Structures are given as C-alpha cells and as structure tokens.
GROMACS .gro file of C-alpha atoms in nm:
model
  383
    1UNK     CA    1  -0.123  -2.130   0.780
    2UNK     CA    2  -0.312  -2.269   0.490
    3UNK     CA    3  -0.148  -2.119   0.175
    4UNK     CA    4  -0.483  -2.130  -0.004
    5UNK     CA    5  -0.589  -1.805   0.177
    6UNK     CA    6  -0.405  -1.549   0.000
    7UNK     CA    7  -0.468  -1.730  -0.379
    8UNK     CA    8  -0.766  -1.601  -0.565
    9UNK     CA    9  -1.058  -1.869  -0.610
   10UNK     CA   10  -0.874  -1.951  -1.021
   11UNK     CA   11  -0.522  -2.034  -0.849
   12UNK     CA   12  -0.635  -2.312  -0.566
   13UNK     CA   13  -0.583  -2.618  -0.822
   14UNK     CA   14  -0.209  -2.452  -0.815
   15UNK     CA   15  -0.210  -2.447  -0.437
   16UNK     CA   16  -0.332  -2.777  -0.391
   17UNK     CA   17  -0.092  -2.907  -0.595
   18UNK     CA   18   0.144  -2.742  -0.456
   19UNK     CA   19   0.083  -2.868  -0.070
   20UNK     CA   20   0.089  -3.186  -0.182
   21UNK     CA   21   0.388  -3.204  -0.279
   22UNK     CA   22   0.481  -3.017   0.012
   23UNK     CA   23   0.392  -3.237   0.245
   24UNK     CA   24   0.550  -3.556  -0.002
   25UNK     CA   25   0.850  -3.331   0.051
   26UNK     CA   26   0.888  -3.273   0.381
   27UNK     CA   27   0.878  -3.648   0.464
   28UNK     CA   28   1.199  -3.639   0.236
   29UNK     CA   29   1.323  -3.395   0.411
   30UNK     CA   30   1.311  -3.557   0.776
   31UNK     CA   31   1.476  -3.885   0.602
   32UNK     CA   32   1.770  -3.596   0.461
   33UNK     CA   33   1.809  -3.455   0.785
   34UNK     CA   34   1.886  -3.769   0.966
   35UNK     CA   35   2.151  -3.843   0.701
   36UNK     CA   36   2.314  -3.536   0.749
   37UNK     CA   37   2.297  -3.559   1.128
   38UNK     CA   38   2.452  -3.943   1.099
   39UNK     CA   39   2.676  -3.838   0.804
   40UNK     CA   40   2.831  -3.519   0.990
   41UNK     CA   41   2.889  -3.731   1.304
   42UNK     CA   42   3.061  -3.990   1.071
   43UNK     CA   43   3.276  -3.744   0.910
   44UNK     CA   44   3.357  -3.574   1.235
   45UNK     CA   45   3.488  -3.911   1.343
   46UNK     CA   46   3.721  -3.952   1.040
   47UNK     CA   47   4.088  -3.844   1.077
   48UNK     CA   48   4.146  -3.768   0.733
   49UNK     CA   49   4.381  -3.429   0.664
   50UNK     CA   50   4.091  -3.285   0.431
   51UNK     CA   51   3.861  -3.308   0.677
   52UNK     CA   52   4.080  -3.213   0.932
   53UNK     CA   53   4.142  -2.861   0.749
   54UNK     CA   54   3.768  -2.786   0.791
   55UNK     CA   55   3.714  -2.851   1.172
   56UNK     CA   56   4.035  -2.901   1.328
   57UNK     CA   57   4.004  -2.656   1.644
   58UNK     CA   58   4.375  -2.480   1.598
   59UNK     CA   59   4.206  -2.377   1.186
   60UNK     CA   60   4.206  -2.008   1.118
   61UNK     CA   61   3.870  -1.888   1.263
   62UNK     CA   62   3.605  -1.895   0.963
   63UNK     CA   63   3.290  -2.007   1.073
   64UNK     CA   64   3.300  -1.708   1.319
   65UNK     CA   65   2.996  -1.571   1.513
   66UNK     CA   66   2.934  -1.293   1.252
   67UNK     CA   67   2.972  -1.535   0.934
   68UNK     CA   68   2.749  -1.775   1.084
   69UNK     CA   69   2.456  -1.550   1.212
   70UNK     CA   70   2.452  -1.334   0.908
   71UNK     CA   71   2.491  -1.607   0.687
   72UNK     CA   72   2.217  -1.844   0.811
   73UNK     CA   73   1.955  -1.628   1.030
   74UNK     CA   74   1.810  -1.421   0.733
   75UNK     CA   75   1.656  -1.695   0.566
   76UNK     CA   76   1.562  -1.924   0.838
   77UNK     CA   77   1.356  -1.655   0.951
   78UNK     CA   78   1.233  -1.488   0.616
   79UNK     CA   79   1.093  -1.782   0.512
   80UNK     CA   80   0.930  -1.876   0.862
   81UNK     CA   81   0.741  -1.502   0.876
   82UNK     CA   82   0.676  -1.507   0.497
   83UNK     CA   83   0.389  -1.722   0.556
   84UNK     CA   84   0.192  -1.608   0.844
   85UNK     CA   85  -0.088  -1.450   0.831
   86UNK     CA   86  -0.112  -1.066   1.044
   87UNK     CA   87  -0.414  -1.075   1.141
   88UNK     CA   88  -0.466  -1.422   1.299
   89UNK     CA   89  -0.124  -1.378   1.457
   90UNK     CA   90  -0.289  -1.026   1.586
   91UNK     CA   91  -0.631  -1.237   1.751
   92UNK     CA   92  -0.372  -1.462   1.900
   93UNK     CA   93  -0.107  -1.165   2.013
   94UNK     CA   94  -0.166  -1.235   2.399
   95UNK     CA   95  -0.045  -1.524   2.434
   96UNK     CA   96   0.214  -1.505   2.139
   97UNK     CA   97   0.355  -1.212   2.342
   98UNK     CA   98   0.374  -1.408   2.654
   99UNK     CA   99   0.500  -1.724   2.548
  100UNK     CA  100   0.757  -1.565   2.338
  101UNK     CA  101   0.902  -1.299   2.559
  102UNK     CA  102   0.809  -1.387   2.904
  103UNK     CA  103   0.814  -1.743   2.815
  104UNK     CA  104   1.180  -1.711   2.664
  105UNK     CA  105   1.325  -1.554   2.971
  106UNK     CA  106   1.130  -1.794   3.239
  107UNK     CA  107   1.251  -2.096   3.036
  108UNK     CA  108   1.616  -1.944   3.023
  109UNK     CA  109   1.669  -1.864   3.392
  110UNK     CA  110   1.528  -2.187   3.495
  111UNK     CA  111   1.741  -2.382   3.259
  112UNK     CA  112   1.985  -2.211   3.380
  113UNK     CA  113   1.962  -2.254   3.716
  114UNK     CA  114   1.885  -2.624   3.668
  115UNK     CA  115   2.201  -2.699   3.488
  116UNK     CA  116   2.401  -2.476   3.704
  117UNK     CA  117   2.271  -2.654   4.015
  118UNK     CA  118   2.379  -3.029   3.854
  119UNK     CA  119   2.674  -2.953   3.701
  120UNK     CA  120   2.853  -2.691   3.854
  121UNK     CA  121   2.935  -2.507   3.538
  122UNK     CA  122   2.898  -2.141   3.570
  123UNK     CA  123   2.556  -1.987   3.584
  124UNK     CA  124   2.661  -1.710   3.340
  125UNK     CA  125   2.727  -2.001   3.087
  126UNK     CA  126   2.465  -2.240   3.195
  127UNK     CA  127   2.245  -1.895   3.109
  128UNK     CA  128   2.378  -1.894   2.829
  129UNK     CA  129   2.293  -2.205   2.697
  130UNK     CA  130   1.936  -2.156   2.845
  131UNK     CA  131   1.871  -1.860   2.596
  132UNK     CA  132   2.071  -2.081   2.265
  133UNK     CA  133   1.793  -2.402   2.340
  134UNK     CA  134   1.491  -2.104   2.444
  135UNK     CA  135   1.361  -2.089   2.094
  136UNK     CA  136   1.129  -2.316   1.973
  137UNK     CA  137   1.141  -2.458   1.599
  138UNK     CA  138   0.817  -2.684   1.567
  139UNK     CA  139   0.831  -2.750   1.198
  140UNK     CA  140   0.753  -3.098   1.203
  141UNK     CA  141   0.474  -3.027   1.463
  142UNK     CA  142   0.309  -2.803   1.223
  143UNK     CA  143   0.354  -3.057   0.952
  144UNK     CA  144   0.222  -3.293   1.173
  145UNK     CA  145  -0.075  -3.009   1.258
  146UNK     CA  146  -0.189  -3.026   0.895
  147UNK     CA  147  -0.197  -3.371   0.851
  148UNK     CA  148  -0.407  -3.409   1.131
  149UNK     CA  149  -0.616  -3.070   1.026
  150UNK     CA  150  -0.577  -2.960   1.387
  151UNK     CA  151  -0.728  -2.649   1.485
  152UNK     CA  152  -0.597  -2.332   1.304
  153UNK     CA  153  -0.563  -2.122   1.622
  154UNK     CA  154  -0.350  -2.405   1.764
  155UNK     CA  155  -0.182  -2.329   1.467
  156UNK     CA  156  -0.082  -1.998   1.451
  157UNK     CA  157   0.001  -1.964   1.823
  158UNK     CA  158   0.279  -2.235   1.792
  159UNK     CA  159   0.412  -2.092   1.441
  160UNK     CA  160   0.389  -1.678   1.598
  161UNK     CA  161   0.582  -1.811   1.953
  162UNK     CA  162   0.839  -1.994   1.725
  163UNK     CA  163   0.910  -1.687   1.517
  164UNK     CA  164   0.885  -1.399   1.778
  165UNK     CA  165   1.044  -1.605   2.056
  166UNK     CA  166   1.334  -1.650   1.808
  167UNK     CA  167   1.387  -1.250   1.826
  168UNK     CA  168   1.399  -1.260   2.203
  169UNK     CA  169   1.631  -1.570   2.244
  170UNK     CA  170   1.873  -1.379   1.976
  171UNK     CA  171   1.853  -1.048   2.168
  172UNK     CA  172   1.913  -1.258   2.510
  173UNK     CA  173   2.195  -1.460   2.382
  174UNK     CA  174   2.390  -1.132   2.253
  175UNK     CA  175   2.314  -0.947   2.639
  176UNK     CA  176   2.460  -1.253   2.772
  177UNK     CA  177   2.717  -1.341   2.607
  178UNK     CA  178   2.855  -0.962   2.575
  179UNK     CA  179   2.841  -0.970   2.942
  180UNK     CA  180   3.026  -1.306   2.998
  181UNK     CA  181   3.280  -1.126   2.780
  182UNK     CA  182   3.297  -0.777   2.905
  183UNK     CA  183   3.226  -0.895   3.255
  184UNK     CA  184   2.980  -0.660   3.324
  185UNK     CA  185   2.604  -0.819   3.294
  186UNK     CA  186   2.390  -0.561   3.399
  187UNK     CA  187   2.015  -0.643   3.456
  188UNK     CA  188   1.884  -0.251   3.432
  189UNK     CA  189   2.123  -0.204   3.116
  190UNK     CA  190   2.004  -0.565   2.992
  191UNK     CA  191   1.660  -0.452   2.992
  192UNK     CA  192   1.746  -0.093   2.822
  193UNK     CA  193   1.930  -0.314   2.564
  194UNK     CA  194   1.678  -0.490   2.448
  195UNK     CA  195   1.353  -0.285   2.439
  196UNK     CA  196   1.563  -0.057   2.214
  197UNK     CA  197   1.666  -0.311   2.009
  198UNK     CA  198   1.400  -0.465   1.971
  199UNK     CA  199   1.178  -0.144   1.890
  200UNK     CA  200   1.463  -0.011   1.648
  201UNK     CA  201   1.487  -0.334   1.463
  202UNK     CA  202   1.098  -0.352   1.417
  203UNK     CA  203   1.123  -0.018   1.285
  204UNK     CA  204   1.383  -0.101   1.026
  205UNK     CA  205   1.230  -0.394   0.919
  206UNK     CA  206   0.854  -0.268   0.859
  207UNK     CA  207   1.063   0.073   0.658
  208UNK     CA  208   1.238  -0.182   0.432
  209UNK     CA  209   0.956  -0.451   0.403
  210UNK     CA  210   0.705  -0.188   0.278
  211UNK     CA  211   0.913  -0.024   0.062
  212UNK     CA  212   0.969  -0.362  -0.114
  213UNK     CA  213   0.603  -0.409  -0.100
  214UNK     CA  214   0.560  -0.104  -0.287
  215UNK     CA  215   0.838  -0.204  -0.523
  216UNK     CA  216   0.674  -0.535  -0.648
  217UNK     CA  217   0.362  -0.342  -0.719
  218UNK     CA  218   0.552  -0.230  -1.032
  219UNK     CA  219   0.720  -0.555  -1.124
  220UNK     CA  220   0.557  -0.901  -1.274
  221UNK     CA  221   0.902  -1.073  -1.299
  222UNK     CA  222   0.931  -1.369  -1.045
  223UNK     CA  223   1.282  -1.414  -1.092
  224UNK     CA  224   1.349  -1.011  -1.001
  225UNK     CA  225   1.056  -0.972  -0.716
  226UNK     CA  226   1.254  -1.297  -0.572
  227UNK     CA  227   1.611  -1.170  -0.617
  228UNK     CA  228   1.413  -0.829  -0.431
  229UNK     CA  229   1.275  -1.044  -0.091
  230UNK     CA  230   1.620  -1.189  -0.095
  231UNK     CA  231   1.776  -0.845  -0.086
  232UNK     CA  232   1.545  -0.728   0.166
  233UNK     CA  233   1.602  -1.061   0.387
  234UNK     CA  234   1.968  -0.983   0.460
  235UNK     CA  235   1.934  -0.625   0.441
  236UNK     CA  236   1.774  -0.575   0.667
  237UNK     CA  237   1.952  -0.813   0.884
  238UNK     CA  238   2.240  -0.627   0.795
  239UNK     CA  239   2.122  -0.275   0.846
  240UNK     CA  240   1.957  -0.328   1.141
  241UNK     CA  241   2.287  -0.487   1.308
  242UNK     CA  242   2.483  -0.197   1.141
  243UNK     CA  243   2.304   0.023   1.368
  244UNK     CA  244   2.358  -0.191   1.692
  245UNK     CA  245   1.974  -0.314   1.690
  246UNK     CA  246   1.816  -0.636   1.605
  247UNK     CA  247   1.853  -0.788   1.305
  248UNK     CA  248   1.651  -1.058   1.394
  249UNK     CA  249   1.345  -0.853   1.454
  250UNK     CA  250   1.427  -0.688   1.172
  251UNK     CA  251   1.448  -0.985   0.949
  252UNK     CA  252   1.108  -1.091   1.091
  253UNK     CA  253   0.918  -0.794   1.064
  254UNK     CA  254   1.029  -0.694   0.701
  255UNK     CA  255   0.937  -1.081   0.645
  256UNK     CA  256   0.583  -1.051   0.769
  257UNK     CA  257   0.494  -0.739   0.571
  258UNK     CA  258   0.597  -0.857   0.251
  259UNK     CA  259   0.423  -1.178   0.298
  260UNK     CA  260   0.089  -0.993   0.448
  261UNK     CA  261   0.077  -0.696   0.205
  262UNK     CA  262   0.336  -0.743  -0.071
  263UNK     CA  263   0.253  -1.109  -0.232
  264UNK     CA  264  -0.145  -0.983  -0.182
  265UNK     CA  265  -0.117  -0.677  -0.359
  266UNK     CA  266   0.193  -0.689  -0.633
  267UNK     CA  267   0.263  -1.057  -0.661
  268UNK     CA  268   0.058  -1.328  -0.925
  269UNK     CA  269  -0.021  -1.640  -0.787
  270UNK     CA  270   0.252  -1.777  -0.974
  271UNK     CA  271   0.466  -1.558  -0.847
  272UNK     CA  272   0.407  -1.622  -0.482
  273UNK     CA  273   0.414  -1.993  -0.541
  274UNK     CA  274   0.778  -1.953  -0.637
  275UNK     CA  275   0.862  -1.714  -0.405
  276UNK     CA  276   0.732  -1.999  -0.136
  277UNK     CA  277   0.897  -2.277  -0.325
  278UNK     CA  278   1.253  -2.083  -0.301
  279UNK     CA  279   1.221  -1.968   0.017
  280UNK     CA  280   1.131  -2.290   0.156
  281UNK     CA  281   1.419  -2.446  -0.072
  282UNK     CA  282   1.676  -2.198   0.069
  283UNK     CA  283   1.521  -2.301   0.426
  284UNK     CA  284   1.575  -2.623   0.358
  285UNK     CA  285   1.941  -2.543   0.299
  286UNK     CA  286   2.048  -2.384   0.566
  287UNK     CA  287   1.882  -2.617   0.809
  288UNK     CA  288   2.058  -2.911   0.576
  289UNK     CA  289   2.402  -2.701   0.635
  290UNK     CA  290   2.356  -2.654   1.006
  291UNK     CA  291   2.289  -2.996   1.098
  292UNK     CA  292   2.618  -3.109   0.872
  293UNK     CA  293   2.830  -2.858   1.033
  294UNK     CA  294   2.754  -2.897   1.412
  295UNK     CA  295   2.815  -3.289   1.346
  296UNK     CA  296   3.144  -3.173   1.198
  297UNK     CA  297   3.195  -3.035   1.550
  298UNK     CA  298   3.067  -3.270   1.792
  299UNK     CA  299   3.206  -3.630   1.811
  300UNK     CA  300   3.010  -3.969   1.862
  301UNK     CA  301   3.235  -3.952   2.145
  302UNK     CA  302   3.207  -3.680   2.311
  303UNK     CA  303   2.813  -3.734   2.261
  304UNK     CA  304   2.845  -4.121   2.386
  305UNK     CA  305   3.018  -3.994   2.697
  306UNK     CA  306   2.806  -3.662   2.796
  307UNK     CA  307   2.491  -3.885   2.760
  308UNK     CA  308   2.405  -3.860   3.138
  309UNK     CA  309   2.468  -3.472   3.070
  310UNK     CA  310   2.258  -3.453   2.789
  311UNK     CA  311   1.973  -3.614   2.978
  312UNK     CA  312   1.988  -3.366   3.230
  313UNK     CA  313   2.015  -3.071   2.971
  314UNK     CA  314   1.706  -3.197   2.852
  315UNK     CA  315   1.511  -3.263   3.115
  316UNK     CA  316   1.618  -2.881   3.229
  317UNK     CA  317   1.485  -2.755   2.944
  318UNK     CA  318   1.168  -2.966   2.908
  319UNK     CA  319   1.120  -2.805   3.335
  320UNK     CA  320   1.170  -2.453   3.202
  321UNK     CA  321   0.901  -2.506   2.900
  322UNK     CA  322   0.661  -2.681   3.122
  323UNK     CA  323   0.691  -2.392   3.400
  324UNK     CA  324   0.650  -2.150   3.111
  325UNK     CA  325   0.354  -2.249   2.940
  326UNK     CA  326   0.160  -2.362   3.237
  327UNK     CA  327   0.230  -2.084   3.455
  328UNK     CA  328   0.156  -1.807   3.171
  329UNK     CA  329  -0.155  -1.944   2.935
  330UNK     CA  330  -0.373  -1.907   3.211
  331UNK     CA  331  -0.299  -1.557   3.265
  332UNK     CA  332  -0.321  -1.525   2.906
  333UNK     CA  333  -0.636  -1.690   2.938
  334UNK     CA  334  -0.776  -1.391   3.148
  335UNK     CA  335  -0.747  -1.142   2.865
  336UNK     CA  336  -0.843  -1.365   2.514
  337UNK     CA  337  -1.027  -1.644   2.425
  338UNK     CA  338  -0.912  -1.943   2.659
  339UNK     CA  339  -0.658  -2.191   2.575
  340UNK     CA  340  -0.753  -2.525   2.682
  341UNK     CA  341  -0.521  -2.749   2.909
  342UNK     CA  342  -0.525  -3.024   2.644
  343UNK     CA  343  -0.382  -2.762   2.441
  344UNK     CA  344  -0.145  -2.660   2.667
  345UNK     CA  345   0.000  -3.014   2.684
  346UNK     CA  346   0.049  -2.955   2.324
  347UNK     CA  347   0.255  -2.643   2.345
  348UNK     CA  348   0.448  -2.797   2.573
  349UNK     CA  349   0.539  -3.103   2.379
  350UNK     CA  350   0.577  -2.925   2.067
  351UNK     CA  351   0.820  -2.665   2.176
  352UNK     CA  352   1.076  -2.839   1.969
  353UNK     CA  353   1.445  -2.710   1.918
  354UNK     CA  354   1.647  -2.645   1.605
  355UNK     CA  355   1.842  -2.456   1.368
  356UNK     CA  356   1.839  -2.127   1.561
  357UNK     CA  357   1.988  -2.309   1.851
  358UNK     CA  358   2.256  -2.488   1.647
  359UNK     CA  359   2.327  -2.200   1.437
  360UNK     CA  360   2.399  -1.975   1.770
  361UNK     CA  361   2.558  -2.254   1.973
  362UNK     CA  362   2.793  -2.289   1.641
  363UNK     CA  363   2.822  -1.848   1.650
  364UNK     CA  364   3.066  -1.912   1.994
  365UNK     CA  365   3.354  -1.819   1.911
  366UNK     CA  366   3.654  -2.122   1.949
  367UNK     CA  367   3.786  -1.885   2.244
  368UNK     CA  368   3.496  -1.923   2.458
  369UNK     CA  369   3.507  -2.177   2.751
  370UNK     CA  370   3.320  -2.434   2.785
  371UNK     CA  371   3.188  -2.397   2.393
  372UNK     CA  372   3.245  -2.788   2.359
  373UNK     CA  373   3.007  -2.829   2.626
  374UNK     CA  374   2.740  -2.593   2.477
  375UNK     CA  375   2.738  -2.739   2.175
  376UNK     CA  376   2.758  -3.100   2.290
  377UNK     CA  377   2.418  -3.010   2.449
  378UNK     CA  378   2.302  -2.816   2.185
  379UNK     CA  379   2.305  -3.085   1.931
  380UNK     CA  380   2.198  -3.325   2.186
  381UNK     CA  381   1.843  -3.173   2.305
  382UNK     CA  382   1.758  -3.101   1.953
  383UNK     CA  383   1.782  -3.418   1.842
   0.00000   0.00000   0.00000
C-alpha cells in the first residue's frame, strides 16, 4: 500500500521523500542480492579451513531448525504485515482466503505429486518441498506494481496472499515434516492441527499487538516504541510456539494491528517513518543473510548438475500455481467483485518465491534425507 494513507495532510512532503528513496533503494537492493547469491556460491566453492568450519556438513549443528525459524521469521513477516492496510485486505478477504489457504495446499499436493511422479523421490518429501516453495514473496512485483501505478486492489490481493499464505505454508511444512519424522501423517489429525493453531496463534498475536498499541499511546520516543514492535515481533513468535501454536500467525497478526491501529493512534509521523525505515532495514537483512547462507550450502556444482531437476521443480511448481489461481478466482469471483483473467495471468506470474522458502528449506535439520536435494531446489526455483 501507499504509505501516504496513514500520514496526516502536514507529513506527505516526508512520505514522498521517503518513497523515493525507497524505490532508489530497492534497485540497490536487487543489485545486493545478486552479489550475495554469486558471492555465497563462490564462497561455498572455496576449500578454505575457515570457511570450512562454517558449512562443513560433519560441524556441530548450529544453524538448526529452531535457530533459524526463530531467528529470521519474526521480522520477515513483521515488517511485511506492518504495512497493510485492514480494511482493504478485509474488501479483498475472499480471495485472499482462497488463494492463501486453499491455494497453498492445491499448489503443494500437486507439486508434490509432479515431482514425485518424475523423480521417484518419496511423495512424503516431494510434499514436503511443495509446502517450503508454496509461499509466495512478490516483493519486486509490488515494486514493480508502484512503478507502474497498477491498480491498488491488484495490489493488496498479491501483498495479503503473500503474507497469509506464508502462515499456512509454515503450519503445512511443520504437519509434514513431524509426520515424515514420527511416521505417522495423519490427514484428520493434520487438519485438527492446524485450525487450532492457526486460531490460537491469531489469538496471541491480536492480545500482544493491542496491548502494544495501547502502550505507544503513552510513549513519543521512536527509539523505545521501536525497541517495543521489536519485542512484540519475536514475542509473540516465541509465545505463540511456546504454547505449541503458530508463531507465524502470531507474528502476522500482532504485525497487522500495530501497523492498522498502533502507528494511527500513538505514533508521530516521524515516528512511523522510522519504524518503516528499520523494519524494512532489518528486512533487508535477513533476506541479505538468507540468500548468503543457502549459497554457503549449495554448490555451483551440485546446481550445474541438478539443472534438468531444477527445471522440472520449477515447472511443477509454476503447474501447481497456475491450477491454483485459475481454478479458485473464479469461484472467488462468485462471492466479490470479479477478478479479471488479465489479472489472473498476473497472480500467476507474480507468485514469486523467497526468503520463507530458503529460510525453511535451510530449518531441515542435517539428519534429514534427501535435505541436499530440497535445498538444491529450493535455491534453484527462487532464483
């Protein structure tokens, strides 16, 4: 969304300003990226024995699946919900809803099956992988969106799928992957799973996001009602997990009531402008960390040799998109206003992956089989 919308009529010289350089910025940003992608594929090439003490695959166990969700979920999605706006998301909620929960399982089980039926691997793992690549991470499409001052409904129904459908492919990766470890993957108990922790972790979030709200109310220091949405960001994560529900949803929902009723109600413009700048900063990060790590892990190699397999990943995944946009907008379409085919091709095409699916494909633990092979595929559909 526009960040203009929440700043009083006095503040939009700031705001201007400060999407301007946004947008000079994010054009940095893609040229960072790529150097991080190339210079983590270099390095992972290199046999040298400092390098080898950071992603050698007999190293003690660091980077494991709890470090690396806690650590670099909170703020990828904090700083995604910060900024979108309730109410449009609400107009736009039918075909969010689908997209991002129907969507996310129709895409999965036909990647899935795809994969499964042209490599041979194990459906339980070629599942797997279907739910890691199911969430969608358009940031450059949105980018791209503004530049182009496409329609704002176009808008918001990308950014809500990207940052609901993350909840669901989080929740769907966990079911599957504690069954492929337990042995046990139960549909009835999958479904049980997840409505409960989905509902718990909305519940946790919305407690601790409107309690910050409130918080702020009181407060005119940036620096503390920063340090505060940072608190509340992994937090909740944290709480919510505690408890054995989603910290995703959690992390989402506590993200989208402080951005919806605590920056308009105890925040200054100045304020919320560096709570954005931060948050995006800290985005920026992570993403920056993610990309250098998995190209620790995956070799030039390894990618030069799976290329035929990486075509077929994403050409999979591209099937399970296409089947799940065109076969649910126009049921959505029955129930809200209609969403035209030409923008359909759009949601297709702009279902881009990213730093959700590398940061769970790098959560497997070094004990799981075939983890080479997820994250070979990982790293290859998303770029």
């Amino acid at each position: 969304m526009e960040h203009e919308e929440v700043l009083d009529n006095s503040d939009k010289d700031i705001a201007h300003n400060w999407v301007s350089s946004s947008r000079f910025l994010f054009y940095c940003q893609i040229i960072i990226f790529v150097a991080l992608v190339l210079g983590g594929l270099a390095l992972g090439s290199l046999h040298q024995p400092i390098l080898e003490r950071i992603y050698q695959s007999d190293r003690p166990d660091w980077l494991n699946p709890e470090v690396v969700l806690i650590l670099f979920l909170p703020p990828l999605l904090f700083e995604g919900s910060l900024k979108i706006n309730v109410r449009q998301l609400w107009r736009n909620s039918v075909p969010i809803l689908l997209l991002a929960n129907i969507g996310v399982l129709a895409a999965t089980l036909i990647t899935g099956y795809a994969l499964h039926w042209e490599l041979g691997i194990p459906l339980a793992t070629t599942l797997l992988f279907g739910a890691i690549i199911s969430a969608t991470d358009p940031i450059s499409v949105l980018a791209i969106f503004k530049e182009l001052s496409i329609s704002k409904r176009l808008s918001v129904i990308v950014e809500g799928e990207s940052l609901l459908n993350d909840g669901t492919a989080v929740v769907l990766f966990q079911i599957l992957l504690a069954g492929i470890v337990t042995g046990n993957l139960s549909i009835a108990k999958g479904i049980s799973d997840f409505v409960q922790s989905v509902v718990g972790g909305a519940i946790v979030g919305l407690a601790l996001g409107y309690g910050a709200s409130k918080i702020t109310k009181r407060i005119d220091d940036p620096q503390i009602e920063i340090t505060l949405t940072t608190i509340i960001a992994y937090g909740s994560y944290l709480i919510a997990h505690q408890l054995h529900l989603s910290g995703v949803i959690a992390t989402v929902i506590s993200g989208l009531t402080v951005g919806n009723l605590g920056t308009h109600e105890g925040m200054s413009a100045r304020t919320r402008l560096a709570l954005w700048s931060f948050w995006e900063y800290a985005s920026f990060v992570i993403n920056s960390l993610l990309v250098l790590l998995i190209g620790l892990e995956v070799h030039i190699r390894e990618l030069l040799g799976a290329w035929s397999t990486i075509l077929l990943a994403v050409l999979a995944v591209l099937l399970g998109r296409a089947v799940s946009v065109y076969g649910l907008v126009p049921f959505s379409n029955l129930f809200t206003e209609r969403i035209s085919l030409r923008w359909r091709h759009v949601l297709v095409w702009g279902g881009l992956h990213g730093s959700l699916s590398l940061a769970l494909a790098l959560s497997l633990s070094h004990e799981f089989p075939y983890r080479e092979k997820i994250l070979a595929l990982t790293f290859g559909v998303v770029a």
